[in-house]
Coordinates of C-alpha atoms in Angstrom, one line a residue:
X1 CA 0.0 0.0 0.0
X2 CA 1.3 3.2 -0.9
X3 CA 1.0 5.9 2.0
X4 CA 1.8 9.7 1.6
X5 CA 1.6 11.6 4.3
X6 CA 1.7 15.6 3.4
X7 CA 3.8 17.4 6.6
X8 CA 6.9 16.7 7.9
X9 CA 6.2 18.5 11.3
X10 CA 5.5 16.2 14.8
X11 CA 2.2 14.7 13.5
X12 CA 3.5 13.7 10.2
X13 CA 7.2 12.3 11.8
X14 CA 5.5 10.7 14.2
X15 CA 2.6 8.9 11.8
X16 CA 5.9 8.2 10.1
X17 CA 7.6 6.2 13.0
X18 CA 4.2 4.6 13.5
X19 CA 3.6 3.0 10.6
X20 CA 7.4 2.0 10.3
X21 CA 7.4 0.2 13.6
X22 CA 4.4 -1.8 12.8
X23 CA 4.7 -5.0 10.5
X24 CA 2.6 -4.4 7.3
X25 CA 3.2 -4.1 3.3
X26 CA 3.5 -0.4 3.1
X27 CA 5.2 2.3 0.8
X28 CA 5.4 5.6 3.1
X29 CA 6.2 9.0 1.3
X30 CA 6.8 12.1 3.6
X31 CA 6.5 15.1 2.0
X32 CA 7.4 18.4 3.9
X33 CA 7.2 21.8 2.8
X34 CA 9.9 23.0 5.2
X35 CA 13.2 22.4 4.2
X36 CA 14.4 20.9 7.5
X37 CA 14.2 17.6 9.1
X38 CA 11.3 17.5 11.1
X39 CA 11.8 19.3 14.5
X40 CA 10.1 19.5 18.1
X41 CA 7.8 22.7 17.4
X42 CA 7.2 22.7 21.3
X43 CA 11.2 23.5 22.2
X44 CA 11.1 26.3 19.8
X45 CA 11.0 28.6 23.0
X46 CA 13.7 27.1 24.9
X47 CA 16.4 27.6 21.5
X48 CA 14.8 31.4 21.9
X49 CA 16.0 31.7 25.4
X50 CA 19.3 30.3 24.6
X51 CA 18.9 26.8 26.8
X52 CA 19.3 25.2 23.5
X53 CA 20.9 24.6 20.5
X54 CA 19.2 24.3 16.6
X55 CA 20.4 20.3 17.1
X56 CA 18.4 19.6 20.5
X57 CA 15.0 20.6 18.7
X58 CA 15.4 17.7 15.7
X59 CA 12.9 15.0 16.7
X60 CA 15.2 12.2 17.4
X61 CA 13.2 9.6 15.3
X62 CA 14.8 8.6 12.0
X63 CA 12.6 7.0 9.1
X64 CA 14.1 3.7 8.6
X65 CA 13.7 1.5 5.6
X66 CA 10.2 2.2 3.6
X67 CA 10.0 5.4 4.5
X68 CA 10.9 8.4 1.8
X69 CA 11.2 11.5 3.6
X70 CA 11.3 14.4 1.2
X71 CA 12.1 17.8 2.5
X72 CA 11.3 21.1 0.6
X73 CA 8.8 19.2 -1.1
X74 CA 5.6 21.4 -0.9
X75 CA 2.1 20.2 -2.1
X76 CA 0.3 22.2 -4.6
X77 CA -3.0 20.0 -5.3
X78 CA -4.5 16.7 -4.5
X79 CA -5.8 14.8 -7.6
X80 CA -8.6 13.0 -5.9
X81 CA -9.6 11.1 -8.9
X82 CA -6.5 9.8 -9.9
X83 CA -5.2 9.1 -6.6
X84 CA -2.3 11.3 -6.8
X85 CA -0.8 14.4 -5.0
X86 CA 1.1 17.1 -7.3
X87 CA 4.6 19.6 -5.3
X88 CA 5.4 22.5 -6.8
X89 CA 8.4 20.5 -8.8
X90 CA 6.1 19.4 -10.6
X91 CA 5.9 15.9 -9.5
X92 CA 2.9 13.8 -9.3
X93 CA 2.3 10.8 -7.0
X94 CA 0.1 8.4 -6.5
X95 CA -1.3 6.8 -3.3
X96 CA -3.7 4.2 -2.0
X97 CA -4.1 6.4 1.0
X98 CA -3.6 10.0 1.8
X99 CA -2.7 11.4 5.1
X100 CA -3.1 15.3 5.8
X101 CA -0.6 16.7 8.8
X102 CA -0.6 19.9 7.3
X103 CA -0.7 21.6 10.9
X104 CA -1.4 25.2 11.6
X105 CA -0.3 28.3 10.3
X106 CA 0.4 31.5 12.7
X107 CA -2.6 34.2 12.0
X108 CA -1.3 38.0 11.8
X109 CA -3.6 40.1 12.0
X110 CA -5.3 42.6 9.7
X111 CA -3.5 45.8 10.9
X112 CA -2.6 48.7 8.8
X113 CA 1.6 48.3 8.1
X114 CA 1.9 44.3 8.4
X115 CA 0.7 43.8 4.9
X116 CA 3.7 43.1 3.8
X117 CA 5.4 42.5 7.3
X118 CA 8.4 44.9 8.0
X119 CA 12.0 43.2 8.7
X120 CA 11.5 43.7 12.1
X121 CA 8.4 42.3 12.7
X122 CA 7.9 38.6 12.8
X123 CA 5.6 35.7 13.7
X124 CA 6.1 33.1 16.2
X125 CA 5.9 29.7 14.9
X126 CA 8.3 27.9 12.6
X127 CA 12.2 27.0 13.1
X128 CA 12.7 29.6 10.3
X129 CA 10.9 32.2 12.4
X130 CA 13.0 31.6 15.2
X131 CA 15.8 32.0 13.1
X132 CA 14.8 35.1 12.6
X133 CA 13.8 36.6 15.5
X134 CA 17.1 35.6 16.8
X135 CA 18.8 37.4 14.5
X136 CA 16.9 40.7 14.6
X137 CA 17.3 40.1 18.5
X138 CA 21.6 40.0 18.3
X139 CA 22.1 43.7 19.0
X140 CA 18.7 44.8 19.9
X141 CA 18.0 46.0 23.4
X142 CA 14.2 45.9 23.4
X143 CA 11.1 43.6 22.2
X144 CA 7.3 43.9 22.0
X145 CA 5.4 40.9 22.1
X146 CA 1.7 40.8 20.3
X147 CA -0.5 38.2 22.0
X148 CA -0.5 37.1 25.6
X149 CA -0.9 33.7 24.9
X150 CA 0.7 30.4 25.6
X151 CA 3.4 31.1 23.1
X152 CA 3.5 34.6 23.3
X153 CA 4.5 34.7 26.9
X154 CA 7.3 32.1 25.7
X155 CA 8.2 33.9 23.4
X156 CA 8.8 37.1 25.3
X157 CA 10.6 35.1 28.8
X158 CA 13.0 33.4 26.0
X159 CA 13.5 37.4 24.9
X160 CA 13.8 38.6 28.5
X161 CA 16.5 36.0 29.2
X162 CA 18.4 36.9 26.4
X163 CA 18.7 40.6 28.1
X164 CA 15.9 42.4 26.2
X165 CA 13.3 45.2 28.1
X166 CA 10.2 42.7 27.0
X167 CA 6.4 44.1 27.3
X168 CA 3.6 42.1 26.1
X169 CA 0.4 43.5 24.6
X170 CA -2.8 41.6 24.9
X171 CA -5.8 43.3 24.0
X172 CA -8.2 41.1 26.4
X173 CA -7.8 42.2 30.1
X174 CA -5.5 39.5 31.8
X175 CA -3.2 36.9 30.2
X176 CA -3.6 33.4 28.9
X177 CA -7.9 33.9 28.7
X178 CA -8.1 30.3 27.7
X179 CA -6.4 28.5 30.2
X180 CA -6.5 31.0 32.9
X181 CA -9.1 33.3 35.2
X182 CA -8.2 36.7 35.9
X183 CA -6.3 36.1 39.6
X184 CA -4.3 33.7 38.2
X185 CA -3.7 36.0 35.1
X186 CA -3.2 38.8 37.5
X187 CA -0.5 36.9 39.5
X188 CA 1.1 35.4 36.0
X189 CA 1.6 39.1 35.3
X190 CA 3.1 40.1 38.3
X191 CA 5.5 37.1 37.5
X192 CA 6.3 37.9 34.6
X193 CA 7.2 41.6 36.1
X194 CA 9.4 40.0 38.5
X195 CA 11.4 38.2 35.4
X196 CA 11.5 41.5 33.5
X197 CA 8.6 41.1 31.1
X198 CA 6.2 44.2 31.6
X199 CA 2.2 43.6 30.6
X200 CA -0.6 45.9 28.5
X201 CA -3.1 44.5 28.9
X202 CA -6.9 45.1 27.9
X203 CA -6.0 47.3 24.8
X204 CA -5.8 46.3 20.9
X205 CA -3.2 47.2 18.8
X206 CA -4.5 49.4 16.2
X207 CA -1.3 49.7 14.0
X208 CA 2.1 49.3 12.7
X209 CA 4.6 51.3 11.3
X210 CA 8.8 50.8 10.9
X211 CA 11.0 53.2 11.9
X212 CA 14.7 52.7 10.6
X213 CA 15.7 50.3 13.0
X214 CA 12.8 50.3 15.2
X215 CA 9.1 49.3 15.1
X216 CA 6.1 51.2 16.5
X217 CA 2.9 49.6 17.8
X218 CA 0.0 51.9 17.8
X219 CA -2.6 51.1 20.5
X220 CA -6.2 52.1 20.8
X221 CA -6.0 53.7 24.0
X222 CA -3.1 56.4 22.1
X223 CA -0.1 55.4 23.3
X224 CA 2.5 54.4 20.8
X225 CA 5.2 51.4 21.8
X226 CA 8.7 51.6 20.0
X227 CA 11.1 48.3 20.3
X228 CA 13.9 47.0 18.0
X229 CA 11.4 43.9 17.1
X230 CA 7.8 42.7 17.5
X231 CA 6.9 39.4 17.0
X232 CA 3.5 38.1 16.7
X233 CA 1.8 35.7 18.6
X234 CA -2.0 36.0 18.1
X235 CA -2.9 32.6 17.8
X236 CA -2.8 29.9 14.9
X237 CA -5.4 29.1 11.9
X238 CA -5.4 25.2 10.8
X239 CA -3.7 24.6 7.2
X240 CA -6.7 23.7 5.6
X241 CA -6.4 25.0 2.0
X242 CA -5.2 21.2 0.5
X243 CA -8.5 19.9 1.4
X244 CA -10.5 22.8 0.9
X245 CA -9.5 22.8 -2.8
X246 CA -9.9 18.7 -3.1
X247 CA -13.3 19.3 -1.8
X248 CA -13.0 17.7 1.4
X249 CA -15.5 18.5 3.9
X250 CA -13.6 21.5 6.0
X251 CA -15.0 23.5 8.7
X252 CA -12.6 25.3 11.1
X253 CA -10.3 22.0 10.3
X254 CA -10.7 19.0 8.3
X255 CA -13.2 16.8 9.3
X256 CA -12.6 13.8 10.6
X257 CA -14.7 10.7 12.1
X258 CA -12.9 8.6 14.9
X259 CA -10.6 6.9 13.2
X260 CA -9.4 10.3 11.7
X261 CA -10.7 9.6 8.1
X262 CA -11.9 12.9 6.0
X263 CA -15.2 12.7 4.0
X264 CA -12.7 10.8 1.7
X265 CA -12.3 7.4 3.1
X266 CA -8.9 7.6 1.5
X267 CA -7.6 10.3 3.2
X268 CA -7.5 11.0 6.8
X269 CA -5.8 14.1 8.5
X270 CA -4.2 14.2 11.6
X271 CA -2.5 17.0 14.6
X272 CA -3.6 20.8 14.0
X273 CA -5.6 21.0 10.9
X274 CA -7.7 17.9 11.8
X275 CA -11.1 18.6 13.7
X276 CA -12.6 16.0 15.5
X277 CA -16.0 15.8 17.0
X278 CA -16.5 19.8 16.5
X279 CA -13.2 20.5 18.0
X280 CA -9.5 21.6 17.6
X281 CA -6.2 20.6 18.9
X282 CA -3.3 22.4 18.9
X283 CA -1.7 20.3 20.9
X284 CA 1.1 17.4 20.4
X285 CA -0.2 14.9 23.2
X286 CA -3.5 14.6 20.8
X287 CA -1.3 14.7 17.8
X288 CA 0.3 11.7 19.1
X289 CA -2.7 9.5 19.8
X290 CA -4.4 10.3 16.4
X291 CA -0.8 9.2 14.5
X292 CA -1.2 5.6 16.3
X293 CA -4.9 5.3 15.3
X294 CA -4.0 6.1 12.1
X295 CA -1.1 3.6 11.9
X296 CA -3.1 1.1 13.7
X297 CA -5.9 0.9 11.0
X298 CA -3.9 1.5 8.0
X299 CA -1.3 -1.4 9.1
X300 CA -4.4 -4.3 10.1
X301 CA -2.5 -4.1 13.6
X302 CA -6.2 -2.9 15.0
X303 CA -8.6 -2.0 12.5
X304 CA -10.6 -0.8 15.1
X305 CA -8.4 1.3 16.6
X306 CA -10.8 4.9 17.6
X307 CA -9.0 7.9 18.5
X308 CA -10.5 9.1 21.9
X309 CA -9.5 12.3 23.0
X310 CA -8.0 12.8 26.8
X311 CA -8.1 15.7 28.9
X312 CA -5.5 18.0 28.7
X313 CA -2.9 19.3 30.6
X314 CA -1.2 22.8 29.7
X315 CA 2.3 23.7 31.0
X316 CA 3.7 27.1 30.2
X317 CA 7.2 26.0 29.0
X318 CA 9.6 29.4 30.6
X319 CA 12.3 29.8 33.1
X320 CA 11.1 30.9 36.0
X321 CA 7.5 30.3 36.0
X322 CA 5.5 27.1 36.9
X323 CA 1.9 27.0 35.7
X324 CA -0.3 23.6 35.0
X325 CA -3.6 24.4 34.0
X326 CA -6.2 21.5 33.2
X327 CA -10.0 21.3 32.4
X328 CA -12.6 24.0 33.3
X329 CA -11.2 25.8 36.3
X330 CA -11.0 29.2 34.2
X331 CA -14.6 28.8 33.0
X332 CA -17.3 29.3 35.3
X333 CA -20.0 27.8 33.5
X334 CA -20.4 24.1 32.8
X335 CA -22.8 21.6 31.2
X336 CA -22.9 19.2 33.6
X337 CA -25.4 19.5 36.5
X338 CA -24.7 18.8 40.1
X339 CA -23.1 21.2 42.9
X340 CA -19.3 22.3 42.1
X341 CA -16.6 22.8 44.6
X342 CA -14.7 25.9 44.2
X343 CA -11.2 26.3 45.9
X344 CA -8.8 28.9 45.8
X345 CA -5.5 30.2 47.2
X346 CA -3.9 33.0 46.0
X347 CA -0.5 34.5 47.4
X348 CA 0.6 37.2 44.4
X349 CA 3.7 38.3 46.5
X350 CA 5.3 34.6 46.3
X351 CA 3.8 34.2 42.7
X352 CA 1.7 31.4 44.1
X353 CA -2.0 31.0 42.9
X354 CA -4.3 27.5 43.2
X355 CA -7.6 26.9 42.0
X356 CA -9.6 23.6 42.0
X357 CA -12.7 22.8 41.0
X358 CA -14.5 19.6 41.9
X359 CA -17.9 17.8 41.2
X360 CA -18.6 14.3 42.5
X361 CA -15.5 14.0 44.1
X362 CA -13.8 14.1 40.7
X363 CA -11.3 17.4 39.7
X364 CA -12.6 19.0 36.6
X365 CA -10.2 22.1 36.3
X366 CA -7.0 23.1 38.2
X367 CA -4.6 26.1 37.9
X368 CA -1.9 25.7 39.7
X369 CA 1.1 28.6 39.6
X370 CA 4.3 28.8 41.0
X371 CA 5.9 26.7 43.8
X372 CA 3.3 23.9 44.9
X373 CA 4.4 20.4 45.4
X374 CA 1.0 18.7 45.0
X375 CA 1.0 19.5 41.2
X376 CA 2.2 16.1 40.2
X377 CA -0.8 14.2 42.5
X378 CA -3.1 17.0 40.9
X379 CA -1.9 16.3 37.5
X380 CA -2.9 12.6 38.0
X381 CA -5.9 12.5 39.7
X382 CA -7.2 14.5 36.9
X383 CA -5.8 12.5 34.4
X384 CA -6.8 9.3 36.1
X385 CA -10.2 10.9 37.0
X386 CA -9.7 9.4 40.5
X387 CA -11.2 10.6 44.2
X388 CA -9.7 13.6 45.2
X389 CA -8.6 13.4 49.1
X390 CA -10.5 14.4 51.8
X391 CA -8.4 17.3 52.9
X392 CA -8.7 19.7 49.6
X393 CA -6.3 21.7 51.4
X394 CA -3.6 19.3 50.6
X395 CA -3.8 20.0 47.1
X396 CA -4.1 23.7 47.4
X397 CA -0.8 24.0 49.1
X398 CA 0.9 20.3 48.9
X399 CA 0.9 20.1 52.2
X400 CA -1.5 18.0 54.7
X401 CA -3.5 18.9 57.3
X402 CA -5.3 17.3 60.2
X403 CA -5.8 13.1 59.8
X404 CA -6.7 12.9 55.8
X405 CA -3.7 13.5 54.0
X406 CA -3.4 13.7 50.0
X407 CA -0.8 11.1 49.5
X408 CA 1.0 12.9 47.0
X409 CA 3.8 10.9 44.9
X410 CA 6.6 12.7 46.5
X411 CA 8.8 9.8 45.7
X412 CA 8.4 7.7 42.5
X413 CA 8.1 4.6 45.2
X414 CA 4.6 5.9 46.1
X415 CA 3.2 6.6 42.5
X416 CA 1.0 3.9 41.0
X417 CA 2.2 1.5 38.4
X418 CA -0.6 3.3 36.3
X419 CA 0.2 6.9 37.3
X420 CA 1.1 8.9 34.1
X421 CA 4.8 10.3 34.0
X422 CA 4.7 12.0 30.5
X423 CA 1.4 13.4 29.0
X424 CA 2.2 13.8 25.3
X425 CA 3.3 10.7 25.0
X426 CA 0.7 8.9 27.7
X427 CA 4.2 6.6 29.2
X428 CA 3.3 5.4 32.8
X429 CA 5.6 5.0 35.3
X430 CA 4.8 0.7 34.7
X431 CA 6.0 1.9 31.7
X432 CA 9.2 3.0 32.2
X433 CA 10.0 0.2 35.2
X434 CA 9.3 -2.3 33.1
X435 CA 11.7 -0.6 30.9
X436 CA 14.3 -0.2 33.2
X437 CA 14.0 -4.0 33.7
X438 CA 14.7 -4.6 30.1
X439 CA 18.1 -2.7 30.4
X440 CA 17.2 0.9 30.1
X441 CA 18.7 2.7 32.6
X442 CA 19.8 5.9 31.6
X443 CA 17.4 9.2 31.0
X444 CA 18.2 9.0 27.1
X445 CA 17.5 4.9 27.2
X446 CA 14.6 5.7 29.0
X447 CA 13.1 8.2 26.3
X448 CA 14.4 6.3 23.7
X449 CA 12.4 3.3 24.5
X450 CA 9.4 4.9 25.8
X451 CA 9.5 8.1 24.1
X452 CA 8.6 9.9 27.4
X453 CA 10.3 13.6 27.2
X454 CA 10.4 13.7 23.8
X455 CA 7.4 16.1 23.4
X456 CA 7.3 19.3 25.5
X457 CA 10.2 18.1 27.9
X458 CA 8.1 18.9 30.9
X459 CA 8.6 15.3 32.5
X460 CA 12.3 15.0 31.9
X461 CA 12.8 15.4 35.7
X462 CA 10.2 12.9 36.5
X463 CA 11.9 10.2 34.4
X464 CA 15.1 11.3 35.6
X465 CA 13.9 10.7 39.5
X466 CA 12.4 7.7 38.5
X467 CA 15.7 6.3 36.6
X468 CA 17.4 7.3 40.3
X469 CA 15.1 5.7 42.6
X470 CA 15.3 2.5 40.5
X471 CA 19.1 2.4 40.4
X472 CA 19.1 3.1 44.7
X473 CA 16.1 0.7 45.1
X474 CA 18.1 -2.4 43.0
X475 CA 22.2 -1.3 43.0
X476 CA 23.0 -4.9 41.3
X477 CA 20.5 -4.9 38.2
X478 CA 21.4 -0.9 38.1
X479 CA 25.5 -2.1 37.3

């Protein structure tokens, strides 16, 4: 069977690896518009701060033998009657079945003076954007950053480390609206201060204009912002032109049923552009899990393989600041019915804010900033939909109090078997003993094996303690 998968970004390397380490007679193109390897889109912040280099973002997995990875090899048309795909070479190539990772592209927005985009003003979300920013950054002593967003405020704590006077505009009235309520945005701000990233917040850009060497952001409330660079960071639109022109059904993404097949049986789409059951991604975790359906039904391993989406955990990947924020703590309102248990703590001089929110004993939402030990056993017991203690308080400040103690996993000894270690890759800690028992025994073995850390990173010192406390627990098998 011949497979072409269009993207070479983490959904389409990883569909790639999939289908690879699964028996099956199959004939896997990759075809990538970027001219790179495929890279981890999630580090992109850490190479912007300087913790990294260009090397550390390629995704360690390496198509092996029936795999044709093509780089620079952009997509122009699908040919749905003949079964074939056309690049802008000129080539034309046929498949049995097409898969669409064509991921999302950044959105910049309709202001007067981006249209075209000055040199110094550049989106956030490619390697070659990075690229760029670092450049303009290298002698420049001051940034604005459009979007107070996830990535935005990545973006501008990876600018602030390299030594740059950093403000952030955001024209809704505290930061990260999505994942966040306004206390913890408030506290996330004064953060951010703290790490030398001022905030404007609640006020629209209105316009842009270059100056020489600098930039000027025009605001609606008159003031006028001048840095040596802006980059943009207001949001992400899925890449759904390809399908759109092939006439597949497309509505904010490409529709897909559950076992991420298009309104074309023969093609299926995966990560950013896809849009399952009304919704949107964005995230690798999800990315990951459609890739394995896909690879499951396309191989005969499980034909009925279903992609069921999990609830998601978002970590703000920057220096200095620790936020997890899961599930419908930031919105009020909620579907369900039955009485909800709101719990908050909030100390904005140490940078600490908690909320929970619980219904039938279950945690539905959580935002958890800055220094709070219980955000591992929070992190599980909503992954794990499990009974939260009887002391809430525990969780609020990872501490216990009076006879019902949380029993938080503060050593890797008192985590379940089942317990998950890294999100985007769903790895257990089972997972990874069982792993060490085979002969893995080092961080990299670990990931290699497992894959744990190989998506945002954010478990690295999980697997790490785990490694540790295996090697102390059994010396002899650890030699």
């Amino acid at each position: 069977m011949r497979v072409i998968i269009v993207g070479y970004g983490m959904a389409g390397a990883r569909l790639a690896a999939e289908l690879h380490a699964r028996d099956g007679d199959q004939k896997v193109t990759v075809l990538g518009a970027e001219p790179h390897r495929a890279y981890n889109r999630i580090m992109l912040s850490t190479l912007l701060a300087g913790k990294i280099g260009e090397q550390d973002v390629e995704l360690a997995e390496v198509a092996g033998q029936g795999v044709d990875v093509r780089t620079g090899a952009a997509v122009t048309a699908i040919d749905r009657a003949a079964r074939e795909v056309r690049t802008a070479d000129g080539d034309r190539i046929g498949y049995d079945h097409l898969v669409l990772a064509t991921g999302s592209r950044a959105l910049v927005p309709p202001l007067p003076g981006l249209d075209p985009l000055p040199e110094r003003v550049v989106p956030f979300r490619t390697l070659d954007d990075c690229r760029r920013i670092l450049a303009a950054a290298r002698g420049a002593r001051s940034a604005l950053v459009l979007g107070g967003g996830l990535l935005g405020l990545e973006a501008a704590r990876g600018l602030a480390a390299r030594g740059l006077d950093v403000t952030v505009v955001h024209p809704v009235g505290h930061l990260m609206e999505r994942q966040l309520d306004p206390a913890a945005g408030a506290v996330l701000a004064g953060t951010l201060a703290g790490l030398g990233v001022r905030t404007a917040l609640a006020v629209p850009a209105v316009g842009v204009a270059a100056e020489g060497d600098r930039v000027r952001l025009d605001l609606a409330d008159g003031r006028a912002l001048t840095a040596d660079l802006l980059v943009l960071s207001c949001g992400v639109r899925p890449d759904t032109a390809l399908a759109a022109e092939a006439g597949l059904a497309v509505d904010r993404g490409v529709v897909v049923d559950d076992r991420m097949r298009t309104s074309d049986r023969r093609i299926s789409a995966i990560g950013d552009c896809a849009q399952h059951d009304g919704t949107l991604t964005g995230l690798v975790a999800p990315a990951w899990a459609q890739a394995r359906v896909v690879a499951e039904v396309l191989t005969g391993a499980d034909r009925s393989a279903r992609y069921r989406p999990r609830p998601v955990v978002t970590r703000l990947k920057a220096a200095g600041i620790d936020l997890a924020a899961m599930g419908d703590a930031a919105d009020p309102s909620s579907p369900e019915s039955g009485p909800v248990e709101e719990l908050t703590f909030a100390d904005p001089a140490r940078g600490t804010y908690a909320r929970l929110r619980i219904r039938d004993e279950r945690l539905t939402g959580a935002i958890l900033l800055g220094d709070n030990p219980a955000v591992g056993t929070v992190v599980q017991l909503f992954d794990r939909g499990a009974p939260v203690p009887a002391d809430r308080r525990s969780l609020l400040l990872g501490r216990a109090f009076g006879a019902a103690p949380a029993a938080p996993a503060a050593s890797p000894a008192l985590m379940p078997d089942a317990a998950t270690v890294c999100q985007c890759n769903d790895v257990s800690k089972g997972a990874l003993v069982a792993c060490w028992r085979s002969g893995a025994r080092t961080v990299a073995q670990l990931s290699a094996a497992t894959r744990a850390a190989t998506g945002c990173g954010g478990c690295r010192d999980a697997v790490a303690g785990i490694a540790d406390w295996l090697a102390e627990a059994d010396p002899v098998a650890a030699r």
